PDB file of C-alpha atoms in Angstrom:
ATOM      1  CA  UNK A  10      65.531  99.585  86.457  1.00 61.00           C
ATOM      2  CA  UNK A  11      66.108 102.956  84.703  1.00 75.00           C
ATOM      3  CA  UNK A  12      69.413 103.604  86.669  1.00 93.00           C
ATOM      4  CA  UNK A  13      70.377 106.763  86.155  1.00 96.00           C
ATOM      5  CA  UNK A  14      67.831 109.359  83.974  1.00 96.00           C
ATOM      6  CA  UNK A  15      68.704 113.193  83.463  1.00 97.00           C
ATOM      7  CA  UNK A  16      66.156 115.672  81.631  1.00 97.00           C
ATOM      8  CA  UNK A  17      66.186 117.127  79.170  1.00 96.00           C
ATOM      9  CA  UNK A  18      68.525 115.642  76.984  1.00 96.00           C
ATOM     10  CA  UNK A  19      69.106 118.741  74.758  1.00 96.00           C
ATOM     11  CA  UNK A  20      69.073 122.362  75.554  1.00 96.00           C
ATOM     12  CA  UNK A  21      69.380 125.813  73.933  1.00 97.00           C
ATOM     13  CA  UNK A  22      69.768 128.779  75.813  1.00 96.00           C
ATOM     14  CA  UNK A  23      70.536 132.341  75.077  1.00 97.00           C
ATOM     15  CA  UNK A  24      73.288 134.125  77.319  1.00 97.00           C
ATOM     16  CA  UNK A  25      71.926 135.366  80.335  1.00 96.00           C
ATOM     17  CA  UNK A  26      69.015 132.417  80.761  1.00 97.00           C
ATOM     18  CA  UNK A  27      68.899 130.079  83.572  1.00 96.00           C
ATOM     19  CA  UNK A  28      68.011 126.708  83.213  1.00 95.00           C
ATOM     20  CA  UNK A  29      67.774 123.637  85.705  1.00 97.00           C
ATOM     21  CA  UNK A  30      69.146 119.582  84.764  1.00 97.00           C
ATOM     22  CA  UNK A  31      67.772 117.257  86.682  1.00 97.00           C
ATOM     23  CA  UNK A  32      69.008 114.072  87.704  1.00 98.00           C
ATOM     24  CA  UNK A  33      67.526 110.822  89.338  1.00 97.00           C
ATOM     25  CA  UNK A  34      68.704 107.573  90.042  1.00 96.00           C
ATOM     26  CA  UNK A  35      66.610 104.751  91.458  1.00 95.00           C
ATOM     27  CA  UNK A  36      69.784 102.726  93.011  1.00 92.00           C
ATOM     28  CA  UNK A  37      69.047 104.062  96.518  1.00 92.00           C
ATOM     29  CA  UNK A  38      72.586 105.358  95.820  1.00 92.00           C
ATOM     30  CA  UNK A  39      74.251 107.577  98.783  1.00 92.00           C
ATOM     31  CA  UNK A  40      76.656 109.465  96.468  1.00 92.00           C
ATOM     32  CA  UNK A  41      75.900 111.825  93.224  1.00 95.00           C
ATOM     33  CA  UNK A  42      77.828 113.756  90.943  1.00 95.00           C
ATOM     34  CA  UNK A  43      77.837 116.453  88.150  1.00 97.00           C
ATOM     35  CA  UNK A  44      80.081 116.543  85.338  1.00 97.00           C
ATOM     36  CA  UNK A  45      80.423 117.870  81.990  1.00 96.00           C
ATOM     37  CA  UNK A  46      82.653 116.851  79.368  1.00 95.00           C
ATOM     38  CA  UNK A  47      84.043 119.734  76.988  1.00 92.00           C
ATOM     39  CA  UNK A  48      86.435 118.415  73.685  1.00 86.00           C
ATOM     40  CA  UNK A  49      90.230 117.687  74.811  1.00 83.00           C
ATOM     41  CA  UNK A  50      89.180 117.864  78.526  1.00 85.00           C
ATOM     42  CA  UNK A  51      88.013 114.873  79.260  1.00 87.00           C
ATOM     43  CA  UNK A  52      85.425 114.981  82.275  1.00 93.00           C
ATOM     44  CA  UNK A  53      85.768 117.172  85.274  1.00 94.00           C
ATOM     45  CA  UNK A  54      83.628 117.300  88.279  1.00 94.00           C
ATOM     46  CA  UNK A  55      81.103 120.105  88.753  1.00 96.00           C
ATOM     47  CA  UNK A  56      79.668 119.275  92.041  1.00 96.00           C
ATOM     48  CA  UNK A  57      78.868 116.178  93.764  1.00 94.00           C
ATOM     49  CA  UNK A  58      77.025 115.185  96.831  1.00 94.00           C
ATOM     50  CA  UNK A  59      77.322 112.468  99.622  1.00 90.00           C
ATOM     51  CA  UNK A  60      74.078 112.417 101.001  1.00 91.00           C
ATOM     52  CA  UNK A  61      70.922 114.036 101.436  1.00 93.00           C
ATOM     53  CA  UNK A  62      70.826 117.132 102.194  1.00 93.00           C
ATOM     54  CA  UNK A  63      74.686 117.831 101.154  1.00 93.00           C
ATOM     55  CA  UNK A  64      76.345 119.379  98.435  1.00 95.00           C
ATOM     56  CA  UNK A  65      79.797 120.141  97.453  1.00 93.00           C
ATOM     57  CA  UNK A  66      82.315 121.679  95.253  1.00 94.00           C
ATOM     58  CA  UNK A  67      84.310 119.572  92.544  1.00 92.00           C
ATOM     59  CA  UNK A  68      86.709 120.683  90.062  1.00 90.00           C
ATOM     60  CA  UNK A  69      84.934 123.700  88.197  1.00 94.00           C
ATOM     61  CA  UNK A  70      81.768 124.890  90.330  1.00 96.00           C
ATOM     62  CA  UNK A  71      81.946 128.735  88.959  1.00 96.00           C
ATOM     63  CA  UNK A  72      78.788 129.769  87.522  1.00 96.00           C
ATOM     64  CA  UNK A  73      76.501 126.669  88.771  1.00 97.00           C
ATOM     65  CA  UNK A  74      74.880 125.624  91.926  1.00 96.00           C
ATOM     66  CA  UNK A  75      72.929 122.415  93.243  1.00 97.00           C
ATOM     67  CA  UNK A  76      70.578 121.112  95.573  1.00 97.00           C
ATOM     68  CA  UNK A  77      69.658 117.371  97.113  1.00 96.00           C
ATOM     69  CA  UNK A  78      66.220 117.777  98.507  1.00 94.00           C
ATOM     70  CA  UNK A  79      65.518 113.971  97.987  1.00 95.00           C
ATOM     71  CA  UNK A  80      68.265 111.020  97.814  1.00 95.00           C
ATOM     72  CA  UNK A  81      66.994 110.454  94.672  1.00 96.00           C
ATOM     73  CA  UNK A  82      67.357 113.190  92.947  1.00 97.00           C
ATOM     74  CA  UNK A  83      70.304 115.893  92.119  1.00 98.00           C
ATOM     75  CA  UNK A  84      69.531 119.071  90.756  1.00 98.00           C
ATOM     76  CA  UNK A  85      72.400 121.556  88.757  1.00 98.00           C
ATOM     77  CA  UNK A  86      71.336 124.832  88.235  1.00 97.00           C
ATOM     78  CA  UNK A  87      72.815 127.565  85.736  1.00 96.00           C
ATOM     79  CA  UNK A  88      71.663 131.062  87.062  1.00 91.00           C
ATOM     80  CA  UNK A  89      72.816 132.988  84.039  1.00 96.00           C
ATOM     81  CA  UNK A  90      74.336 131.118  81.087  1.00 95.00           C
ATOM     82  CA  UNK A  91      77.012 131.881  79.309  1.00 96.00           C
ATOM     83  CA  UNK A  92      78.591 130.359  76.134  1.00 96.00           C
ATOM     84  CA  UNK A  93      81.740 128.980  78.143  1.00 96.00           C
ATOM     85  CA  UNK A  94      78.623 126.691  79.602  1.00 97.00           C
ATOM     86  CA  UNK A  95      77.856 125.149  76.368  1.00 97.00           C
ATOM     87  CA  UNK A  96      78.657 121.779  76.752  1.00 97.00           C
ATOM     88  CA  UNK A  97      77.636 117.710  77.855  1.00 96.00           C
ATOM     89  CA  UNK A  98      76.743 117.286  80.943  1.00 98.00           C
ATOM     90  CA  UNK A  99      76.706 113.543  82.748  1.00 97.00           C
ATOM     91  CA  UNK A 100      75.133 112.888  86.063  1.00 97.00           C
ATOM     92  CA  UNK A 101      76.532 109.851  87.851  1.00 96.00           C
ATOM     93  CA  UNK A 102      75.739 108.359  91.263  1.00 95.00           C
ATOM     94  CA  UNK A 103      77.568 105.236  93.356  1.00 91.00           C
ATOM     95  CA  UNK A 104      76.677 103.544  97.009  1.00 84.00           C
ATOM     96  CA  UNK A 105      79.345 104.274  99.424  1.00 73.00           C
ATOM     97  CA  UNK A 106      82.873 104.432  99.795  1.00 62.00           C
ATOM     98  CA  UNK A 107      83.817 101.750  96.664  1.00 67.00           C
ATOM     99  CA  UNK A 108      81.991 101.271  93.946  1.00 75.00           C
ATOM    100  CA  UNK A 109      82.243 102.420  90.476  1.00 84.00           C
ATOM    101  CA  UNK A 110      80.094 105.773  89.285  1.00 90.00           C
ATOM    102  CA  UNK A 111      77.121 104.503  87.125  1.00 93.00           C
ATOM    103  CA  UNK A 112      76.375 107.593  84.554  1.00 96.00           C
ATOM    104  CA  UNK A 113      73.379 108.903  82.869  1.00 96.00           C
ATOM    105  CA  UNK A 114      72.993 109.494  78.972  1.00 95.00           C
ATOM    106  CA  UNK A 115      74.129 112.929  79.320  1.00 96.00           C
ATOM    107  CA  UNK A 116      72.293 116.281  78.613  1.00 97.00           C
ATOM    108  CA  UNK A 117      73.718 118.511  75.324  1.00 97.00           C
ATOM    109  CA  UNK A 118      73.589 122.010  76.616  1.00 97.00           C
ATOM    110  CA  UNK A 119      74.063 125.123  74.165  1.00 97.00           C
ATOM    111  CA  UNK A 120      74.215 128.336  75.217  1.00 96.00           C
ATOM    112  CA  UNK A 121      74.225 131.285  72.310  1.00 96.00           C
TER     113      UNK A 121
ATOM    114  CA  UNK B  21      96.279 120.808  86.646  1.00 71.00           C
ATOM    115  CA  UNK B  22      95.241 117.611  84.813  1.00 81.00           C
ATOM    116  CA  UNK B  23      96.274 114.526  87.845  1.00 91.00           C
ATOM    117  CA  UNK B  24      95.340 111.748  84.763  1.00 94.00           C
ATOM    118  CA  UNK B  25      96.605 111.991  81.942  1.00 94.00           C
ATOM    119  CA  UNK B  26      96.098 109.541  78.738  1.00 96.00           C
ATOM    120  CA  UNK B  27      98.607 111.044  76.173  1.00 92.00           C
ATOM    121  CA  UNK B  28      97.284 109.348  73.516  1.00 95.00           C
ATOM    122  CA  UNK B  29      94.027 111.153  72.171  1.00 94.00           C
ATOM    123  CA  UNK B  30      93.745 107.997  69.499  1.00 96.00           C
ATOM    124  CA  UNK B  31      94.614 104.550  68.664  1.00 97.00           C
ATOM    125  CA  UNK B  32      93.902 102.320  65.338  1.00 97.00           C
ATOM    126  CA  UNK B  33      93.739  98.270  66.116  1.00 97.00           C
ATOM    127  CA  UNK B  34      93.120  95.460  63.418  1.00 98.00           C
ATOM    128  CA  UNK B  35      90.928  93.414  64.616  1.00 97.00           C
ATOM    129  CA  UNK B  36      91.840  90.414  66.950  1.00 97.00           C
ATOM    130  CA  UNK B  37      95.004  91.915  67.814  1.00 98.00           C
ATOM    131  CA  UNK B  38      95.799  93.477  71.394  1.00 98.00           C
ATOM    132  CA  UNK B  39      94.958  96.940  72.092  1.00 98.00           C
ATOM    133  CA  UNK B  40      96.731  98.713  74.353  1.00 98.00           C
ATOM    134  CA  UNK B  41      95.560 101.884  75.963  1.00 98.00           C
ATOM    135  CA  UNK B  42      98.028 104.116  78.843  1.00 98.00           C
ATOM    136  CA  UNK B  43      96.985 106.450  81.788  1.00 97.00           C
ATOM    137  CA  UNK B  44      99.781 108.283  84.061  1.00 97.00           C
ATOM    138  CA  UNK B  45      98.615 109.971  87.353  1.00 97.00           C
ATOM    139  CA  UNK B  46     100.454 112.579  88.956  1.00 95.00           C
ATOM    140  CA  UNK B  47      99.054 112.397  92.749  1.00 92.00           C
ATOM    141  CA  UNK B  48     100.495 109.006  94.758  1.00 92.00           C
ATOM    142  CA  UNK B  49      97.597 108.965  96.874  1.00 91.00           C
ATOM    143  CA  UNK B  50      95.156 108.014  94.759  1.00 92.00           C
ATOM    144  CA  UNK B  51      94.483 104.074  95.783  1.00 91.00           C
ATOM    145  CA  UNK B  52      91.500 103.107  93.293  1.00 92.00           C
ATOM    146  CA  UNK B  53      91.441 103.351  89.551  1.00 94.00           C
ATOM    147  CA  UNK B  54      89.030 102.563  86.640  1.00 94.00           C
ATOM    148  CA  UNK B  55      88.151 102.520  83.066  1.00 97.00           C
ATOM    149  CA  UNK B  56      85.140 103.496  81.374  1.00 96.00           C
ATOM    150  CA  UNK B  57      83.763 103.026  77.642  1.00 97.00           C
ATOM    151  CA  UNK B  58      81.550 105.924  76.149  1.00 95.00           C
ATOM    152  CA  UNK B  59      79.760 105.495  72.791  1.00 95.00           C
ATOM    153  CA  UNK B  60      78.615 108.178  70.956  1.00 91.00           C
ATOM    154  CA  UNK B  61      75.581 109.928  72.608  1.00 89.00           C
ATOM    155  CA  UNK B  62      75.555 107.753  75.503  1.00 93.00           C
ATOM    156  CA  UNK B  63      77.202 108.073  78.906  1.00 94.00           C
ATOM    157  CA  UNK B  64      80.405 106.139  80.357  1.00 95.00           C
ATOM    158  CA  UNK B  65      79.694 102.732  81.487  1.00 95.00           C
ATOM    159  CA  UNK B  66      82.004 100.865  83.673  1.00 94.00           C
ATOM    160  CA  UNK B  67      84.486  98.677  82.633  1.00 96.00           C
ATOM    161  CA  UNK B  68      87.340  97.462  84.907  1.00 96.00           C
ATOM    162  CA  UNK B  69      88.616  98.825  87.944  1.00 94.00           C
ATOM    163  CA  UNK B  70      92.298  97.770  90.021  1.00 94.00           C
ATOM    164  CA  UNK B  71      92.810  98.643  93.965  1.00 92.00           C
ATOM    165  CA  UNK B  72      96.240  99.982  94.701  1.00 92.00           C
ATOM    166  CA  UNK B  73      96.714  96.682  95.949  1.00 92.00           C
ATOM    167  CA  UNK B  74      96.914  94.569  93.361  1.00 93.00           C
ATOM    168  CA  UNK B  75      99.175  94.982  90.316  1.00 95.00           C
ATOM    169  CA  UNK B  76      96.970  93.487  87.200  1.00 97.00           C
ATOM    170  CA  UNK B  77      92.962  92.829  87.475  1.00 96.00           C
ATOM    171  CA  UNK B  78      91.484  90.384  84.637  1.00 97.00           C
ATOM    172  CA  UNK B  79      87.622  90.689  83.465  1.00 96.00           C
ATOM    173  CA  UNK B  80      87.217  88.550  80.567  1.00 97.00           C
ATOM    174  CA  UNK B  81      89.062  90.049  77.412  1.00 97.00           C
ATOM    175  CA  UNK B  82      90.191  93.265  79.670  1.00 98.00           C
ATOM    176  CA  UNK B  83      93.083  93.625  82.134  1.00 98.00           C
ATOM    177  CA  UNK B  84      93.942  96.430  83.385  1.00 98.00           C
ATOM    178  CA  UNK B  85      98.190  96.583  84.676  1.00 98.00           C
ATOM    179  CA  UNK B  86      98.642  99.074  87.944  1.00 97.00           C
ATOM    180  CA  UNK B  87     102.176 100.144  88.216  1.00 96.00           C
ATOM    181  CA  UNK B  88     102.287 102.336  91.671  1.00 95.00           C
ATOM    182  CA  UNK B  89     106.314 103.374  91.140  1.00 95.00           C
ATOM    183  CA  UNK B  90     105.703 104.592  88.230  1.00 96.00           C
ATOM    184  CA  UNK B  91     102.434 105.814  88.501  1.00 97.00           C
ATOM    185  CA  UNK B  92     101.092 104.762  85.660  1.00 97.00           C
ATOM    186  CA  UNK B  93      98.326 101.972  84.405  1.00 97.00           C
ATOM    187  CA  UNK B  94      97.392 100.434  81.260  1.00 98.00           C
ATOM    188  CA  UNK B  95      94.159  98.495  79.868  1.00 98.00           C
ATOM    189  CA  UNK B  96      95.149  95.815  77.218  1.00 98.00           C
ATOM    190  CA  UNK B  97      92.242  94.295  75.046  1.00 98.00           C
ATOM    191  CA  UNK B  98      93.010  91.041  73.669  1.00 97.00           C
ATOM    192  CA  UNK B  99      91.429  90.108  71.134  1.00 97.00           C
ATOM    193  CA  UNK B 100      90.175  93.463  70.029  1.00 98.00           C
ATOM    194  CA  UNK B 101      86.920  93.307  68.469  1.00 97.00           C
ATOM    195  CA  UNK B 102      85.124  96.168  66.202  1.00 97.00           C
ATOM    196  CA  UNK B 103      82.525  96.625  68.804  1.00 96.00           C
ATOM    197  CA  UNK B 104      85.414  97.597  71.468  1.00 97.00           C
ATOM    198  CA  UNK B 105      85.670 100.568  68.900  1.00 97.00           C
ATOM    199  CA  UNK B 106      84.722 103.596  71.391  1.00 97.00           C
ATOM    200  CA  UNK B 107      86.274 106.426  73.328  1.00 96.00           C
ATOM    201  CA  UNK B 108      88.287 104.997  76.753  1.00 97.00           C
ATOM    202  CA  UNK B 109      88.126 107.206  79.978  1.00 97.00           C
ATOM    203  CA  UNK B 110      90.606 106.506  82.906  1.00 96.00           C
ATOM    204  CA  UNK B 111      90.028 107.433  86.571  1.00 94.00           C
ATOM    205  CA  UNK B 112      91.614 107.607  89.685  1.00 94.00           C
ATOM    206  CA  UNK B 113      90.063 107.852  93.307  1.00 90.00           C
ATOM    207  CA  UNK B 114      91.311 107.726  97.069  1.00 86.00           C
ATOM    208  CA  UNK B 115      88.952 105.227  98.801  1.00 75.00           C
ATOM    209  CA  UNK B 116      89.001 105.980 102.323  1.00 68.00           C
ATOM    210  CA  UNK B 117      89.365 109.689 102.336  1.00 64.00           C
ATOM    211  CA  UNK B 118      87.906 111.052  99.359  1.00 64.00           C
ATOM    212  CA  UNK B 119      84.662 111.146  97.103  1.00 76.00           C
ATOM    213  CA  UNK B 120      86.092 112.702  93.851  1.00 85.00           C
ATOM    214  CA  UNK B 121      86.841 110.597  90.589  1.00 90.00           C
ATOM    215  CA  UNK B 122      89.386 112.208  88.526  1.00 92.00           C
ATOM    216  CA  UNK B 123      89.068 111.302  84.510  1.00 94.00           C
ATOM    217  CA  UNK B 124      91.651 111.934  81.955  1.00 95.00           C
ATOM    218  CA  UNK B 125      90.918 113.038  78.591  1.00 94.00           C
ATOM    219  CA  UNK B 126      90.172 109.926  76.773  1.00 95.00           C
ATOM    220  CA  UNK B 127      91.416 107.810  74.267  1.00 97.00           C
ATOM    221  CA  UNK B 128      89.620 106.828  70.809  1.00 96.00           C
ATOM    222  CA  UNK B 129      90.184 103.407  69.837  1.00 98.00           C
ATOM    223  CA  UNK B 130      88.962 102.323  66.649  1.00 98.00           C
ATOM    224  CA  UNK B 131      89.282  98.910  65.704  1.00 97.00           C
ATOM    225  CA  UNK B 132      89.380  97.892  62.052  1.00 97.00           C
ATOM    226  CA  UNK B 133      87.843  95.002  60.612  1.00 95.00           C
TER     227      UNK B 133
END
C-alpha cells in the first residue's frame, strides 16, 4: 500500500503563478485534509474534506481553494502565489469519526 | 489563537533516560488527543493517542498522561533511545462533533548517545 502520495514533492514558483498539489490516498479513507507547516507554527489546517464531493474551510484558507472529484483524491490549488505561500505542505486523510490522520511526505513549495 | 501549545521548542535526553515532552490546550471541549513523530523530510506518523476518558494510555516505551483539570498532557519516553531523536507534534480533536485536528508547534527532542 502507498498510503498517502502527494505530487510533486518540490516546487518553485514566481509570485503571481498558480500551481495545483495533488493528493491521493488508497485507504478508501472518508476524511482528507490540507496542511502546511511554516517554522514556529507548527501545523495548521488549510482545508479539509469529509466526503466526496465536500470541501471545507480550516484554520488559514485565504489565498487557496480545493476540490474532491474522486474519494481518492484531494486537490489544493494556489490561484496566484505569493511568497507568504512558500512553505511545506502535508496532505493527511483518516476513516470516520476516530482514527488518527495518516500524512503524506509533504510537498516543499517556494514561491519567489 | 494557538488552542495547543508545547512551550518547549527543544529538549536534550541521554540516552536510556526518560524523556518527557508537555502540551497545554486552551479549549475544554476537545475529547481526543495525539502525538505524532516527524523526521526530517518526511511527514508525521502516528504515535499514541488518549480519549478524554482515560487519564494515561501505554504503547510500548510511550505513555502519554491526560490531565482534563488542568488541561494539559504529557508523553514520557522511557528508555529514550537515539532513534526517538525527532521533532514531537501534539493534537487535540472533538470526536463526536468535529473533524479538525489542532497541532501545536512541536518539540525537538534529541537524544544523545
Amino acid at each position: 500500500n502507498a498510503g498517502v502520495t502527494q505530487t510533486p514533492k518540490f516546487r518553485v514558483l514566481k509570485t503571481g503563478q498558480s500551481m495545483t498539489l495533488l493528493c491521493a490516498q488508497d485507504m478508501n479513507h472518508e476524511y482528507m485534509y490540507w496542511y502546511r507547516q511554516d517554522p514556529g507554527m507548527g501545523l495548521r489546517l488549510i482545508h479539509y474534506s469529509v466526503g466526496e464531493g465536500t470541501t471545507a474551510k480550516g484554520e488559514v484558507p485565504d489565498g487557496y481553494n480545493v476540490s474532491r472529484l474522486k474519494k481518492q483524491n484531494f486537490l489544493l490549488g494556489l490561484e496566484s502565489a505569493a511568497p507568504s505561500q512558500t512553505s511545506v505542505y502535508f496532505c493527511a486523510s483518516r476513516t470516520g469519526n476516530t482514527g488518527e490522520l495518516f500524512f503524506g511526505e509533504g510537498s516543499r513549495l517556494t514561491v519567489l | 489563537d494557538q488552542q495547543v501549545k508545547q512551550n518547549s521548542p527543544s529538549l536534550s535526553v541521554q540516552e536510556g533516560r526518560i524523556s518527557i515532552l508537555n502540551c497545554d490546550y486552551t479549549n475544554s471541549m476537545f475529547d481526543y488527543f495525539l502525538w505524532y513523530k516527524k523526521y526530517p523530510a518526511e511527514g508525521p506518523t502516528f504515535l499514541i493517542s488518549i480519549s478524554s476518558i482515560k487519564d494515561k494510555n501505554e504503547d510500548g516505551r510511550f505513555t502519554v498522561f491526560l490531565n482534563k483539570s488542568a488541561k494539559h498532557l504529557s508523553l514520557h519516553i522511557v528508555p529514550s533511545q537515539p532513534g526517538d531523536s525527532a521533532v514531537y507534534f501534539c493534537a487535540a480533536s472533538r470526536v463526536h462533533t468535529g473533524n479538525q485536528f489542532y497541532f501545536g508547534t512541536g518539540t525537538s527532542l534529541t537524544v544523545i548517545p
